[in-house]
Coordinates of C-alpha atoms in Angstrom, one line a residue:
Chain E
D1 CA 67.0 261.2 154.0
A2 CA 69.7 262.5 151.9
E3 CA 69.2 261.4 148.3
I4 CA 70.0 261.9 144.8
T5 CA 67.0 262.5 142.1
Q6 CA 66.5 262.7 138.3
S7 CA 64.3 264.9 136.4
P8 CA 62.1 263.8 134.4
R9 CA 62.1 259.5 134.3
H10 CA 61.3 259.4 131.2
K11 CA 61.5 262.0 128.1
I12 CA 60.8 261.6 124.2
T13 CA 61.7 264.0 121.8
E14 CA 62.5 265.6 118.3
T15 CA 65.9 265.3 116.7
G16 CA 67.5 269.1 116.5
R17 CA 65.6 270.3 120.1
Q18 CA 67.7 271.1 123.2
V19 CA 66.7 269.0 126.5
T20 CA 67.8 269.4 129.8
L21 CA 67.9 266.4 132.0
A22 CA 68.0 267.2 136.1
C23 CA 69.9 266.1 138.6
H24 CA 69.5 266.9 142.4
Q25 CA 71.3 265.4 145.6
T26 CA 71.2 266.6 149.4
W27 CA 74.5 264.8 150.3
N28 CA 76.2 268.2 150.0
H29 CA 78.6 266.3 147.7
N30 CA 81.4 268.1 146.0
N31 CA 81.7 265.1 143.0
M32 CA 78.8 265.3 140.4
F33 CA 79.2 263.1 137.5
W34 CA 76.8 262.4 134.4
Y35 CA 77.1 258.9 132.7
R36 CA 75.1 257.0 129.7
Q37 CA 74.1 253.4 129.3
D38 CA 74.1 251.7 126.4
L39 CA 73.9 248.2 125.2
G40 CA 77.0 246.6 125.2
H41 CA 78.8 249.8 126.2
G42 CA 78.1 249.8 130.1
L43 CA 78.0 253.1 131.5
R44 CA 80.3 255.9 129.9
L45 CA 81.2 259.1 131.7
I46 CA 79.7 262.4 129.9
H47 CA 80.8 265.0 132.3
Y48 CA 81.9 265.4 135.7
S49 CA 82.6 268.2 138.4
Y50 CA 84.4 268.5 141.6
G51 CA 82.9 271.4 142.8
V52 CA 80.8 274.8 142.5
Q53 CA 81.8 276.6 138.9
D54 CA 84.1 273.5 137.7
T55 CA 83.1 271.2 135.0
N56 CA 85.3 268.6 133.0
K57 CA 84.5 266.6 129.9
G58 CA 84.1 262.9 130.5
E59 CA 84.6 260.0 127.4
V60 CA 81.8 260.9 125.5
S61 CA 81.0 264.5 126.0
D62 CA 80.2 265.7 122.3
G63 CA 77.2 267.4 122.0
Y64 CA 76.7 267.6 126.1
S65 CA 77.3 270.4 128.3
V66 CA 76.6 270.9 132.4
S67 CA 76.8 273.7 134.2
R68 CA 77.5 274.0 138.3
S69 CA 76.0 276.7 139.9
N70 CA 75.6 275.1 143.2
T71 CA 76.6 272.4 145.2
E72 CA 73.2 270.7 144.7
D73 CA 72.9 270.5 140.9
L74 CA 74.0 269.4 137.7
P75 CA 71.9 269.7 134.8
L76 CA 72.7 268.1 131.6
T77 CA 72.1 269.8 128.4
L78 CA 72.3 268.4 125.2
E79 CA 72.2 271.3 123.0
S80 CA 70.7 269.7 119.4
A81 CA 69.5 266.3 120.3
A82 CA 70.3 263.4 117.9
S83 CA 69.0 260.2 117.8
S84 CA 72.2 258.4 118.5
Q85 CA 71.9 260.6 122.1
T86 CA 68.8 257.8 122.7
S87 CA 70.2 256.1 126.2
V88 CA 69.5 256.1 129.7
Y89 CA 71.4 258.8 131.8
F90 CA 72.6 258.2 135.5
C91 CA 73.7 261.1 137.5
A92 CA 76.0 260.2 140.3
S93 CA 77.6 261.9 143.3
S94 CA 80.3 261.0 145.4
P95 CA 82.2 262.1 148.6
G96 CA 85.1 260.4 147.5
N97 CA 86.0 256.7 145.7
E98 CA 82.0 255.3 146.1
Q99 CA 79.7 256.9 143.6
F100 CA 75.9 257.0 144.3
F101 CA 73.8 256.7 141.6
G102 CA 70.3 258.2 140.7
P103 CA 67.3 256.5 139.3
G104 CA 68.0 257.1 135.6
T105 CA 66.4 259.2 133.0
R106 CA 65.6 257.3 130.1
L107 CA 65.7 259.4 126.8
T108 CA 64.7 258.5 123.3
V109 CA 65.3 260.8 120.8
L110 CA 63.0 260.3 117.2
Chain F
R1 CA 90.3 247.6 122.7
K2 CA 88.6 248.9 125.7
E3 CA 90.0 250.1 128.7
V4 CA 88.2 247.6 131.1
E5 CA 87.1 244.2 129.6
Q6 CA 84.9 241.4 131.7
D7 CA 83.6 238.1 130.7
P8 CA 80.9 238.8 128.5
G9 CA 78.4 236.2 130.2
P10 CA 75.6 235.8 130.5
F11 CA 76.2 233.0 133.4
N12 CA 73.2 231.1 134.5
V13 CA 73.6 229.0 137.8
P14 CA 71.9 227.0 140.3
E15 CA 71.5 228.4 143.8
G16 CA 74.1 227.2 145.7
A17 CA 76.8 227.3 142.8
T18 CA 80.1 229.1 143.0
V19 CA 80.5 231.4 140.4
A20 CA 83.6 233.5 139.2
F21 CA 83.7 237.1 137.1
N22 CA 87.0 238.2 135.7
C23 CA 87.8 241.4 134.5
T24 CA 90.9 243.0 133.0
Y25 CA 92.1 246.7 132.5
S26 CA 94.6 248.4 130.4
N27 CA 95.6 251.7 132.1
S28 CA 98.5 250.7 134.2
A29 CA 98.4 254.2 136.1
S30 CA 94.7 252.9 137.5
Q31 CA 94.3 253.6 141.2
S32 CA 91.3 252.4 142.9
F33 CA 88.9 249.6 141.9
F34 CA 85.5 248.4 142.1
W35 CA 82.2 246.1 141.8
Y36 CA 79.2 247.3 141.0
R37 CA 75.8 245.4 141.1
Q38 CA 73.1 246.6 139.1
D39 CA 69.5 245.2 138.9
C40 CA 67.3 245.2 135.9
R41 CA 66.4 248.8 135.3
K42 CA 67.7 250.1 138.1
E43 CA 70.9 252.6 139.1
P44 CA 74.0 250.6 139.9
K45 CA 75.0 250.4 143.4
L46 CA 78.7 249.7 145.3
L47 CA 79.2 245.9 145.8
M48 CA 82.4 246.4 147.3
S49 CA 86.0 248.0 146.8
V50 CA 88.9 245.9 145.4
Y51 CA 92.4 246.2 147.4
S52 CA 95.6 244.7 146.4
S53 CA 95.2 242.3 149.5
G54 CA 92.4 240.9 148.5
N55 CA 89.0 241.5 150.5
E56 CA 86.1 239.4 151.6
D57 CA 82.7 240.6 152.2
G58 CA 80.3 237.8 153.3
R59 CA 80.0 235.4 150.3
F60 CA 81.5 237.8 148.1
T61 CA 85.6 237.7 147.8
A62 CA 87.3 240.5 145.4
Q63 CA 90.8 240.2 143.8
L64 CA 93.1 242.4 142.4
N65 CA 96.6 241.5 140.6
R66 CA 98.2 245.0 139.5
A67 CA 101.1 243.1 137.8
S68 CA 98.5 241.4 135.6
Q69 CA 96.0 244.7 135.4
Y70 CA 93.4 241.7 136.6
I71 CA 90.5 241.8 139.0
S72 CA 88.3 239.2 139.9
L73 CA 85.0 238.9 141.9
L74 CA 83.9 235.6 143.4
I75 CA 80.5 234.7 144.9
R76 CA 80.2 231.4 146.9
D77 CA 76.7 230.0 147.7
S78 CA 75.0 231.7 144.9
K79 CA 71.5 233.4 146.2
L80 CA 68.6 234.2 143.9
S81 CA 68.8 237.4 145.3
D82 CA 72.4 237.6 143.6
S83 CA 71.0 237.9 140.0
A84 CA 72.1 241.0 138.5
T85 CA 74.4 242.7 136.4
Y86 CA 78.3 243.0 138.1
H87 CA 80.4 245.9 136.3
C88 CA 84.2 246.1 136.9
V89 CA 85.3 249.9 137.3
V90 CA 88.6 251.3 137.1
N91 CA 89.4 254.5 138.4
T92 CA 92.1 256.2 137.3
L93 CA 93.1 260.2 138.1
D94 CA 89.7 262.1 136.8
D95 CA 88.3 259.1 135.0
M96 CA 85.8 256.3 135.9
R97 CA 85.3 254.0 133.3
F98 CA 83.2 251.1 134.1
G99 CA 83.2 247.1 132.0
A100 CA 80.1 246.4 130.0
G101 CA 78.7 244.7 132.7
T102 CA 78.2 240.8 133.0
R103 CA 74.7 239.5 133.7
L104 CA 74.3 236.8 136.5
T105 CA 70.9 234.4 136.7
V106 CA 71.0 232.5 139.9
K107 CA 68.0 229.5 139.3
P108 CA 66.2 227.5 141.7

């Protein structure tokens, strides 16, 4: 069955380190998204992509980057992790309106 | 002011109750609207899209009022399995905005 996966599921890192979160989908969707979820804020859009080589900034993109070299993957990189980036990160893909979410990555920055 | 505002909740209701969630959005250019459900420590999943004419899916009814920039979700005959957080989601061109979510607990 087609699916969307994220790895790692849990990550603890230190302030200042570079961290990359992986997102892989097998639906062949062109649209992919990264969100973070914090208490009291719901999900906030970090970056999104509408196809290979296309990337766009979302509402809270500072300190994050993405690249889209193929249809299946949209890795999210924290260039220099900060404690404020401790959060749960969700990746999603979409053929159009409905978004399908991965299981999430819980990131702790100490 | 947040772009998408929801009832803060939590809502604690008995089984069989009817419960209504409300949501307002600030961007009049918003084009599509949804309710997503999220179980504890799980990913959000689409519950239903919301159309101007209103739409119903079993015990769930969603309404959209574009003039008032208001969205609602009505759950009738609540079940224990309806316990979750419900997010109002508004799509404006390339921007998908989630409300903070309203937590519902249905008790026996």
